PDB file of N, CA and C in Angstrom:
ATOM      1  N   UNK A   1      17.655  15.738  -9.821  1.00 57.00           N
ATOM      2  CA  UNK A   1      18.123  14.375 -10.003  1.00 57.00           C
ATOM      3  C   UNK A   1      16.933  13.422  -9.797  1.00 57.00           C
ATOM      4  N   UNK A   2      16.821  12.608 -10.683  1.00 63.00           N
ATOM      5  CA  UNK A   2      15.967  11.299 -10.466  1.00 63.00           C
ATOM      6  C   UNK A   2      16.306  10.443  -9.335  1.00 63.00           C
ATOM      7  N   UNK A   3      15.244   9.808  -8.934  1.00 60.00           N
ATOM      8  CA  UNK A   3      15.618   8.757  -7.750  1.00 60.00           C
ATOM      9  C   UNK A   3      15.573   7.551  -8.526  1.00 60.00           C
ATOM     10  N   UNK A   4      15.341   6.879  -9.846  1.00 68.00           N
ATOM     11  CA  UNK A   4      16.375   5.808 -10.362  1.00 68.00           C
ATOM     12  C   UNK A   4      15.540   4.628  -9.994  1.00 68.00           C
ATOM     13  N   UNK A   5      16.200   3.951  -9.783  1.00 71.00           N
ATOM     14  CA  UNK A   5      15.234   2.361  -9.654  1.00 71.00           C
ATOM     15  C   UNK A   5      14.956   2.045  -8.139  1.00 71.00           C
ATOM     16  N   UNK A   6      15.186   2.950  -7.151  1.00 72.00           N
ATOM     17  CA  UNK A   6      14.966   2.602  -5.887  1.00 72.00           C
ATOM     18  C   UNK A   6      13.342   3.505  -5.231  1.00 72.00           C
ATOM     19  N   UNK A   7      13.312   4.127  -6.232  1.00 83.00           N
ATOM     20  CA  UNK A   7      11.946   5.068  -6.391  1.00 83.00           C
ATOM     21  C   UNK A   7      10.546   4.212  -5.584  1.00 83.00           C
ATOM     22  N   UNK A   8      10.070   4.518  -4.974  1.00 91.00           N
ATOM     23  CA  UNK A   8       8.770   4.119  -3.959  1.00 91.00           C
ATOM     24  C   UNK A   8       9.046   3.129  -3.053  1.00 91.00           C
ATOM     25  N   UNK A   9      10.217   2.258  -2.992  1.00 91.00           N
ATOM     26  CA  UNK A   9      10.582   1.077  -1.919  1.00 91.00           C
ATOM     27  C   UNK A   9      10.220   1.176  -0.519  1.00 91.00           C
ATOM     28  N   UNK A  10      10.413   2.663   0.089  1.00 92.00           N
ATOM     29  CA  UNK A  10       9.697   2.581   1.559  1.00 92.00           C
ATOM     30  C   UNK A  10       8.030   2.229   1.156  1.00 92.00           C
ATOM     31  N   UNK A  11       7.385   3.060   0.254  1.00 94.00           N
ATOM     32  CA  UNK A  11       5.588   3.058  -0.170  1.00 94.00           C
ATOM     33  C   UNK A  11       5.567   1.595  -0.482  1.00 94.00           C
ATOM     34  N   UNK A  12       5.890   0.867  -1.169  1.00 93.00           N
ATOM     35  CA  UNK A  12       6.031  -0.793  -1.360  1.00 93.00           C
ATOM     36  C   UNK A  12       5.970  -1.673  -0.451  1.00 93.00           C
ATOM     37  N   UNK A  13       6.900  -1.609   0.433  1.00 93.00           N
ATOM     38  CA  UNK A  13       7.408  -2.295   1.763  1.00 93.00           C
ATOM     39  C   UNK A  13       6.549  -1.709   2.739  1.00 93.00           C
ATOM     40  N   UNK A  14       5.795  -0.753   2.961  1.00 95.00           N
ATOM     41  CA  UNK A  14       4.502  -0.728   3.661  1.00 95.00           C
ATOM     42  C   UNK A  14       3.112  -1.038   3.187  1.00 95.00           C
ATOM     43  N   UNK A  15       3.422  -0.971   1.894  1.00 95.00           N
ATOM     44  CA  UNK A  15       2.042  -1.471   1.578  1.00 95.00           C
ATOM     45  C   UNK A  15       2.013  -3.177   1.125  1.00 95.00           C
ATOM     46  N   UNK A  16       3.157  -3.465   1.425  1.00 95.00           N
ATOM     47  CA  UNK A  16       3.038  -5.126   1.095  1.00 95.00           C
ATOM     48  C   UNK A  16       2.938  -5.622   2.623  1.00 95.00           C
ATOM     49  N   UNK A  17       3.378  -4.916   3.900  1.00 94.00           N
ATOM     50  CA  UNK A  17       2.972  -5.020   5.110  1.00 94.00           C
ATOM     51  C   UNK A  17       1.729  -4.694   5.630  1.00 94.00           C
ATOM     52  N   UNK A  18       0.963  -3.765   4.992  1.00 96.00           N
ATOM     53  CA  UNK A  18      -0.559  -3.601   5.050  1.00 96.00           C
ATOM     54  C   UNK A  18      -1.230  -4.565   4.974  1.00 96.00           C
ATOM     55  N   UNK A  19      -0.659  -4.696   3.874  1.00 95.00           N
ATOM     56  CA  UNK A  19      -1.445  -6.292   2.793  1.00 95.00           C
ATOM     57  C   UNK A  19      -1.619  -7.690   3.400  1.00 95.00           C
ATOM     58  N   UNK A  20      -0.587  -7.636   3.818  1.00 95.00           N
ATOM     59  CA  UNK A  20      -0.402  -9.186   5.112  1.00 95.00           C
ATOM     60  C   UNK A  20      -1.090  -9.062   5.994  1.00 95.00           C
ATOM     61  N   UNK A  21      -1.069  -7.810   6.539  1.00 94.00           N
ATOM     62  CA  UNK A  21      -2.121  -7.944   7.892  1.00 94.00           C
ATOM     63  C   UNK A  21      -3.456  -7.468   7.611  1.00 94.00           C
ATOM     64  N   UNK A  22      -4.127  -7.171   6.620  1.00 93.00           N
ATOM     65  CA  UNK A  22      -5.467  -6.845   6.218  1.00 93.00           C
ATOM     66  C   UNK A  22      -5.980  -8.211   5.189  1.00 93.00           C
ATOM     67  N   UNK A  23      -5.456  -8.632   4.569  1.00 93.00           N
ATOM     68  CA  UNK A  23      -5.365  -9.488   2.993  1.00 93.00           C
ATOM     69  C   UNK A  23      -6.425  -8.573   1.975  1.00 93.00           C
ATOM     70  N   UNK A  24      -7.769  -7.855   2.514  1.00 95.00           N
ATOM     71  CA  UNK A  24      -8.729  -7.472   1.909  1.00 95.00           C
ATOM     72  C   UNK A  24      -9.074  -5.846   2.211  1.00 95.00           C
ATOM     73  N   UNK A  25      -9.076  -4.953   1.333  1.00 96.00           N
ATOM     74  CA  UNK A  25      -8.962  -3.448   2.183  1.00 96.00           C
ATOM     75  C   UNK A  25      -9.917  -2.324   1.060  1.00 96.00           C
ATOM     76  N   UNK A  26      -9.985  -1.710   1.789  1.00 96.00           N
ATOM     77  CA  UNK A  26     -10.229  -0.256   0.437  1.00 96.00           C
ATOM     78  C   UNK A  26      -8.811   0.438   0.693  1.00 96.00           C
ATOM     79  N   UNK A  27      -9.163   1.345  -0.391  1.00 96.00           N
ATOM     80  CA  UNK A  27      -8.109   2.040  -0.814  1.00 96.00           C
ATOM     81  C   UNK A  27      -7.689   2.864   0.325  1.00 96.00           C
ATOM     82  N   UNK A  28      -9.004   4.004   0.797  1.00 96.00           N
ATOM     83  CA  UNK A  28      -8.721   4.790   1.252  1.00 96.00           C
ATOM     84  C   UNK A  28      -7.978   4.487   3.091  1.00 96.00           C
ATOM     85  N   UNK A  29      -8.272   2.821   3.336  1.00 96.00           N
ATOM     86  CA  UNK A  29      -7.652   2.696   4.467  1.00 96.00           C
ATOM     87  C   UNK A  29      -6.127   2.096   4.079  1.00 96.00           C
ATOM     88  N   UNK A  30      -6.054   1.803   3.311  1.00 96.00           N
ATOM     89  CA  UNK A  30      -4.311   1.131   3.420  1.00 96.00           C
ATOM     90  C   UNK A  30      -3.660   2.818   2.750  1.00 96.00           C
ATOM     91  N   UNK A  31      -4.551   3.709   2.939  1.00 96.00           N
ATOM     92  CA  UNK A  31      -3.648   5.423   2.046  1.00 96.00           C
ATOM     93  C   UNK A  31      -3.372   5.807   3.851  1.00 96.00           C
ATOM     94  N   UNK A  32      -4.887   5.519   4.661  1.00 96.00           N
ATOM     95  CA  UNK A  32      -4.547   6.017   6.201  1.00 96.00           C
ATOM     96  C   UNK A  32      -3.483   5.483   6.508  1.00 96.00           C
ATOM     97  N   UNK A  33      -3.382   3.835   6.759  1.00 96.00           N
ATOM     98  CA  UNK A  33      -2.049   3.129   7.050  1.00 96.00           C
ATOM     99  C   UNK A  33      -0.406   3.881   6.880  1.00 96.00           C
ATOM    100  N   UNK A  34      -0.435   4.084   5.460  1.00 95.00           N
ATOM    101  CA  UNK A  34       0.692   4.529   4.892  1.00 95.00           C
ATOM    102  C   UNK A  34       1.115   5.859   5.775  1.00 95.00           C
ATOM    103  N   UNK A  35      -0.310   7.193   5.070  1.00 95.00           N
ATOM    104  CA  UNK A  35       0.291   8.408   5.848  1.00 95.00           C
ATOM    105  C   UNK A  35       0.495   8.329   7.605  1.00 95.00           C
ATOM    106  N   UNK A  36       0.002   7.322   8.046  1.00 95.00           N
ATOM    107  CA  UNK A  36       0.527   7.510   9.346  1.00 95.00           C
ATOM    108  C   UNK A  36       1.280   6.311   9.232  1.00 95.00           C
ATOM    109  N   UNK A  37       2.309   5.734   9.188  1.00 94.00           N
ATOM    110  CA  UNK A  37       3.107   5.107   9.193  1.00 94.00           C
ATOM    111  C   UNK A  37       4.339   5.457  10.389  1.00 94.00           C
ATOM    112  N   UNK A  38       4.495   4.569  11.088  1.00 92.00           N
ATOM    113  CA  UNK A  38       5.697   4.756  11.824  1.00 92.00           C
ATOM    114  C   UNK A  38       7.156   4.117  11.275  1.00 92.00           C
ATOM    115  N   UNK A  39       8.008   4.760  12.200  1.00 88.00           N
ATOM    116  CA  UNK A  39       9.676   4.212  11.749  1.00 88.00           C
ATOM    117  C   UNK A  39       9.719   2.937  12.866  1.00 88.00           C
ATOM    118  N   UNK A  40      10.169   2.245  12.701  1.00 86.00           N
ATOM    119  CA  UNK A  40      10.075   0.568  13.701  1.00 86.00           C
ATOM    120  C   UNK A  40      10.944   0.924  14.186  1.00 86.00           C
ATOM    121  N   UNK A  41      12.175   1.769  14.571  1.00 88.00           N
ATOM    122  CA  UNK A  41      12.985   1.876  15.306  1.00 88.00           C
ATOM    123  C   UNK A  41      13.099   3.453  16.214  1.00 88.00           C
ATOM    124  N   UNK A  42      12.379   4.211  15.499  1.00 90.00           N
ATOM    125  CA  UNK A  42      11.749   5.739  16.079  1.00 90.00           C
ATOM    126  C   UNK A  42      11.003   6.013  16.764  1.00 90.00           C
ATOM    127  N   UNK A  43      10.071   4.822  15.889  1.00 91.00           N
ATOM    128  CA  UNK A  43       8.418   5.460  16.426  1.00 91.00           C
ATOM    129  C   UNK A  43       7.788   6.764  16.307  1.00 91.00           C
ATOM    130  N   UNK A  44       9.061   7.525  15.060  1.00 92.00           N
ATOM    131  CA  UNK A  44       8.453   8.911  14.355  1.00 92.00           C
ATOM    132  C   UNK A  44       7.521   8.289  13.154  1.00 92.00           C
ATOM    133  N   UNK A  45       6.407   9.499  12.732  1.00 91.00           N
ATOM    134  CA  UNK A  45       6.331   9.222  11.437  1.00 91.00           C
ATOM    135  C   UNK A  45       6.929   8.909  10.285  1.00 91.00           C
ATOM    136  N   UNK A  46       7.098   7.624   9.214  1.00 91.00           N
ATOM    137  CA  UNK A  46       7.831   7.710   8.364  1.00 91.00           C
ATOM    138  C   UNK A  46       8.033   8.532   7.371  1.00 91.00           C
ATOM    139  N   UNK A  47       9.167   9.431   6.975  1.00 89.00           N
ATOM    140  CA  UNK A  47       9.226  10.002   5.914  1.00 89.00           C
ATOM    141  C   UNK A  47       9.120  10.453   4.419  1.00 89.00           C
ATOM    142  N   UNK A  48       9.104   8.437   4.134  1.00 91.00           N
ATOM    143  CA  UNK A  48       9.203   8.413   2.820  1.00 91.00           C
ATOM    144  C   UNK A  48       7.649   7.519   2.478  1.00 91.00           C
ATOM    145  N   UNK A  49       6.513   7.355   2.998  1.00 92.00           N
ATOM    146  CA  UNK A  49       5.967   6.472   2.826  1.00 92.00           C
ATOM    147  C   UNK A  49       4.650   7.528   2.573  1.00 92.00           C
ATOM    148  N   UNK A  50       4.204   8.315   3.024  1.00 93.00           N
ATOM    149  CA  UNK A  50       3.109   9.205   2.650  1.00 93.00           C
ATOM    150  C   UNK A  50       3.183   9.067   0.812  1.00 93.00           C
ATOM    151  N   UNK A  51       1.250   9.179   0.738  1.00 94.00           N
ATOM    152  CA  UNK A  51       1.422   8.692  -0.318  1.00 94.00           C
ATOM    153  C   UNK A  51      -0.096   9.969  -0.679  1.00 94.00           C
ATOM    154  N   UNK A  52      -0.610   9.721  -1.975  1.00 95.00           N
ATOM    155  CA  UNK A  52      -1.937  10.472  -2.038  1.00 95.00           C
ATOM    156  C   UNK A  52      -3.060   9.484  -2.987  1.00 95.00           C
ATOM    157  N   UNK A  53      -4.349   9.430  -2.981  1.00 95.00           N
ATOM    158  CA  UNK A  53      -5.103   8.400  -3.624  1.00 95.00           C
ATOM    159  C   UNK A  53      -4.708   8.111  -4.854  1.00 95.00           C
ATOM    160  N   UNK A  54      -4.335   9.224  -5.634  1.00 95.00           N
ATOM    161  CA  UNK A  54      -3.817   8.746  -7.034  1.00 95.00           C
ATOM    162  C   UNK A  54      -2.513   7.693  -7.365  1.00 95.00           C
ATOM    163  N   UNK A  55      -1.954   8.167  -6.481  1.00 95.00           N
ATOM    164  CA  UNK A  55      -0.128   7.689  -6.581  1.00 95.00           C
ATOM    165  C   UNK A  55      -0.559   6.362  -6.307  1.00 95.00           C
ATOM    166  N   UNK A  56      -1.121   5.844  -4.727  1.00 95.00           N
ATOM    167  CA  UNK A  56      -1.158   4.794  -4.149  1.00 95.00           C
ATOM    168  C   UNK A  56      -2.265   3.819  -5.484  1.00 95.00           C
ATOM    169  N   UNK A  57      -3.152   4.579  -5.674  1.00 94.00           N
ATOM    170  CA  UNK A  57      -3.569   3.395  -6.811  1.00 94.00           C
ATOM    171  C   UNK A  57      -2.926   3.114  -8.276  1.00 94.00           C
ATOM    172  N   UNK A  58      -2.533   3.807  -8.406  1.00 94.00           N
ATOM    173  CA  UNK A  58      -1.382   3.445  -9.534  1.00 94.00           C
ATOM    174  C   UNK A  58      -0.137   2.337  -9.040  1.00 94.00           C
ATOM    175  N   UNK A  59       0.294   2.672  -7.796  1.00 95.00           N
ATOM    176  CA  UNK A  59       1.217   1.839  -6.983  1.00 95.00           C
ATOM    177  C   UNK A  59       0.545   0.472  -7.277  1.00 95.00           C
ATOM    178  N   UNK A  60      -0.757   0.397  -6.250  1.00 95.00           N
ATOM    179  CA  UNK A  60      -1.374  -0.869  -6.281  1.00 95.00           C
ATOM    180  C   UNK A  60      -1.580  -1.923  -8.012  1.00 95.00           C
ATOM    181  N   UNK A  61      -1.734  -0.619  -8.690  1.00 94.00           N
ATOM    182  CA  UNK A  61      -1.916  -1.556 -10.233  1.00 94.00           C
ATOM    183  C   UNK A  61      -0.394  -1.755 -11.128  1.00 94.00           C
ATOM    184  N   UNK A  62       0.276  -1.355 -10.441  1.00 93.00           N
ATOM    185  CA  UNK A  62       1.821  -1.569 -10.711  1.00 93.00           C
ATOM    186  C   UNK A  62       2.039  -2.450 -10.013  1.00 93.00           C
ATOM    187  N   UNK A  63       1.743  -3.004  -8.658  1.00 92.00           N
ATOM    188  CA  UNK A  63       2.035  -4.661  -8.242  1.00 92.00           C
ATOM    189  C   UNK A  63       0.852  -5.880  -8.750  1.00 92.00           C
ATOM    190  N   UNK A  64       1.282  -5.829  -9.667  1.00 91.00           N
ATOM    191  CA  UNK A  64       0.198  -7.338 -10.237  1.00 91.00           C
ATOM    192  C   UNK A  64       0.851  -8.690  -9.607  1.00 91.00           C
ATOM    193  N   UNK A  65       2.112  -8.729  -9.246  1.00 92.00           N
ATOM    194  CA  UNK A  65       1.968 -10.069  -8.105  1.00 92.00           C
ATOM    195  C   UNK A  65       1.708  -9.836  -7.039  1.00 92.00           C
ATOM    196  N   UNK A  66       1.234  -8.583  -6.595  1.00 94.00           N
ATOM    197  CA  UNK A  66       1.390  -8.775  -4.717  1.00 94.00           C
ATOM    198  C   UNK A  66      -0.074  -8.122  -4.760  1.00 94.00           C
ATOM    199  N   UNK A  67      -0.947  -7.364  -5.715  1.00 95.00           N
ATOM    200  CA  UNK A  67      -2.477  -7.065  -5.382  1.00 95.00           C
ATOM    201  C   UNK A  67      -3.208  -6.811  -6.371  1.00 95.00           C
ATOM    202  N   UNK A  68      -4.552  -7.666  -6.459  1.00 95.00           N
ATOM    203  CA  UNK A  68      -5.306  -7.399  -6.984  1.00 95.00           C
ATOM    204  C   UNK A  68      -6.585  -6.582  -6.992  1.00 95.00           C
ATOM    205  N   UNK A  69      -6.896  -6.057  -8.092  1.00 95.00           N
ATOM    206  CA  UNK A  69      -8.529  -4.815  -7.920  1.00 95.00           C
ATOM    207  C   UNK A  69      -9.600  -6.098  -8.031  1.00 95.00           C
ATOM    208  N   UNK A  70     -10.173  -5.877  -6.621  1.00 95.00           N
ATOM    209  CA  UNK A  70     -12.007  -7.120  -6.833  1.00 95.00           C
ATOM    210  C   UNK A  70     -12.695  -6.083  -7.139  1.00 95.00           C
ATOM    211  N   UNK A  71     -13.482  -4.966  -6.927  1.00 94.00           N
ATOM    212  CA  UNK A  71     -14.038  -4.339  -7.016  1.00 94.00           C
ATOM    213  C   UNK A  71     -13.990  -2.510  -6.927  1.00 94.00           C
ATOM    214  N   UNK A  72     -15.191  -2.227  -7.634  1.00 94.00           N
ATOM    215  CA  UNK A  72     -15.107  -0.911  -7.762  1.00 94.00           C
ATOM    216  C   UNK A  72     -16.447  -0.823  -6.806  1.00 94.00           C
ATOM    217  N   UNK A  73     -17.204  -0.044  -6.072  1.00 92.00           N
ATOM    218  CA  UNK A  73     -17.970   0.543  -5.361  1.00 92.00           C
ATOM    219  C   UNK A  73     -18.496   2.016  -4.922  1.00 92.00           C
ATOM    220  N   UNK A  74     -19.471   2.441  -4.694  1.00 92.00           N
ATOM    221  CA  UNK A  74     -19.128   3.674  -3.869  1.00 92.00           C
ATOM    222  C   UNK A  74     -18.793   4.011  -2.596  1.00 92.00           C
ATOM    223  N   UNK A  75     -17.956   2.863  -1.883  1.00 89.00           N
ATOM    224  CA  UNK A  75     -16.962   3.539  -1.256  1.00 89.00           C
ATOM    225  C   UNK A  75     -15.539   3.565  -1.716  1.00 89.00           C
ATOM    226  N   UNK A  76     -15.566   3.123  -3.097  1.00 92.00           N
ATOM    227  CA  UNK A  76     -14.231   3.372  -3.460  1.00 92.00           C
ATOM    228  C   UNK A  76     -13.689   1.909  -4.091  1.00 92.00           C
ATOM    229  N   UNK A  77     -12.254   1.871  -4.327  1.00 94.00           N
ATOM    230  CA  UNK A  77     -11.832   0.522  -4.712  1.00 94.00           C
ATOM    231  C   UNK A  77     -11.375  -0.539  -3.982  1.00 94.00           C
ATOM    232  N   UNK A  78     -12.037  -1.758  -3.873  1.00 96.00           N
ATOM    233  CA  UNK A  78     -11.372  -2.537  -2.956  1.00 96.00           C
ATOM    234  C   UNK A  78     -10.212  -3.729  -3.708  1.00 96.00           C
ATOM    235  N   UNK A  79      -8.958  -3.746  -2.970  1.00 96.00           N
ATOM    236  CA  UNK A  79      -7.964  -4.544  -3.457  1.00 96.00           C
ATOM    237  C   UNK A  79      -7.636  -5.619  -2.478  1.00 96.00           C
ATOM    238  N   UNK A  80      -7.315  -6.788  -2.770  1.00 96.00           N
ATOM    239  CA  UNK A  80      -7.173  -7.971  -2.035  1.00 96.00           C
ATOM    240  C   UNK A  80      -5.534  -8.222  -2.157  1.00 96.00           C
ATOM    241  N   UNK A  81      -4.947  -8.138  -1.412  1.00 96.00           N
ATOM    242  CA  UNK A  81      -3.059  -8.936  -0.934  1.00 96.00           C
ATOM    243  C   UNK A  81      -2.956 -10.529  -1.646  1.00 96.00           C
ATOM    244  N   UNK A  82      -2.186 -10.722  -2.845  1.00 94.00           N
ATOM    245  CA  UNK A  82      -2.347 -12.174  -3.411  1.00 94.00           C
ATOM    246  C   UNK A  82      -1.137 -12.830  -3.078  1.00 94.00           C
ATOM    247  N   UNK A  83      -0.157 -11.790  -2.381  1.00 85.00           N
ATOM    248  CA  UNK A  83       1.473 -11.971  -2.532  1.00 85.00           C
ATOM    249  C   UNK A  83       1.624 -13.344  -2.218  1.00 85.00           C
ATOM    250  N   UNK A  84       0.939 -13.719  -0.866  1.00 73.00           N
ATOM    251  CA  UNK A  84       1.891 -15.076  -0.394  1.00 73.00           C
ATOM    252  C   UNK A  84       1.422 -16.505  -0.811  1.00 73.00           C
ATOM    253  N   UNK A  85       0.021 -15.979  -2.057  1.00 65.00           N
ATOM    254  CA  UNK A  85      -0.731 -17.671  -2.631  1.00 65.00           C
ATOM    255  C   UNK A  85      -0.047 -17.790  -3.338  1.00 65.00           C
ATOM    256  N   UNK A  86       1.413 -17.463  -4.273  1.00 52.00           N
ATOM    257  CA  UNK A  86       1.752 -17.623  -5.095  1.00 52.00           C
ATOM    258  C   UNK A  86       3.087 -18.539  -4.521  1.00 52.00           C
ATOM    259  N   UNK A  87       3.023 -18.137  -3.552  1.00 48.00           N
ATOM    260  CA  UNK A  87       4.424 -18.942  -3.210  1.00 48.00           C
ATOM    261  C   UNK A  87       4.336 -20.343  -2.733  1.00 48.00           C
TER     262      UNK A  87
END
């Protein structure tokens, strides 16, 4: 069975919480963020939020209102949080 239109919402909702509290990041630290992610009411690891470099940058270029790519480098890609200038 497909998971339908609710598909990545925990990976979203942590990485738009990354985003707020970093505004400016590489990739490979908002991927650390994610896989260790806690439950706010557990304090287990979250289940649904582990992610892998490919997925998460595809994620990131699938939110064109909430992040943009500044640069490419060799340490990787850095993306900037635009979510809350728009509002």
């Amino acid at each position: 069975m497909m998971a339908g239109q609710i598909k990545h919402t925990h990976r979203k909702r942590a990485m738009i919480e990354y985003g707020k509290k970093e505004r400016e990041f590489y990739l490979r630290e908002c991927l650390y963020f994610m896989n260790k992610y806690r439950n706010k009411e557990t304090g287990k690891i979250h289940r649904q939020t582990q992610s892998t470099p490919v997925q998460l940058n595809n994620l990131l270029r699938g939110m064109v209102n909430d992040f943009r790519l500044i640069k490419k480098d060799r340490n990787g890609t850095y993306w900037r949080y635009i979510g809350d200038e728009e509002e």
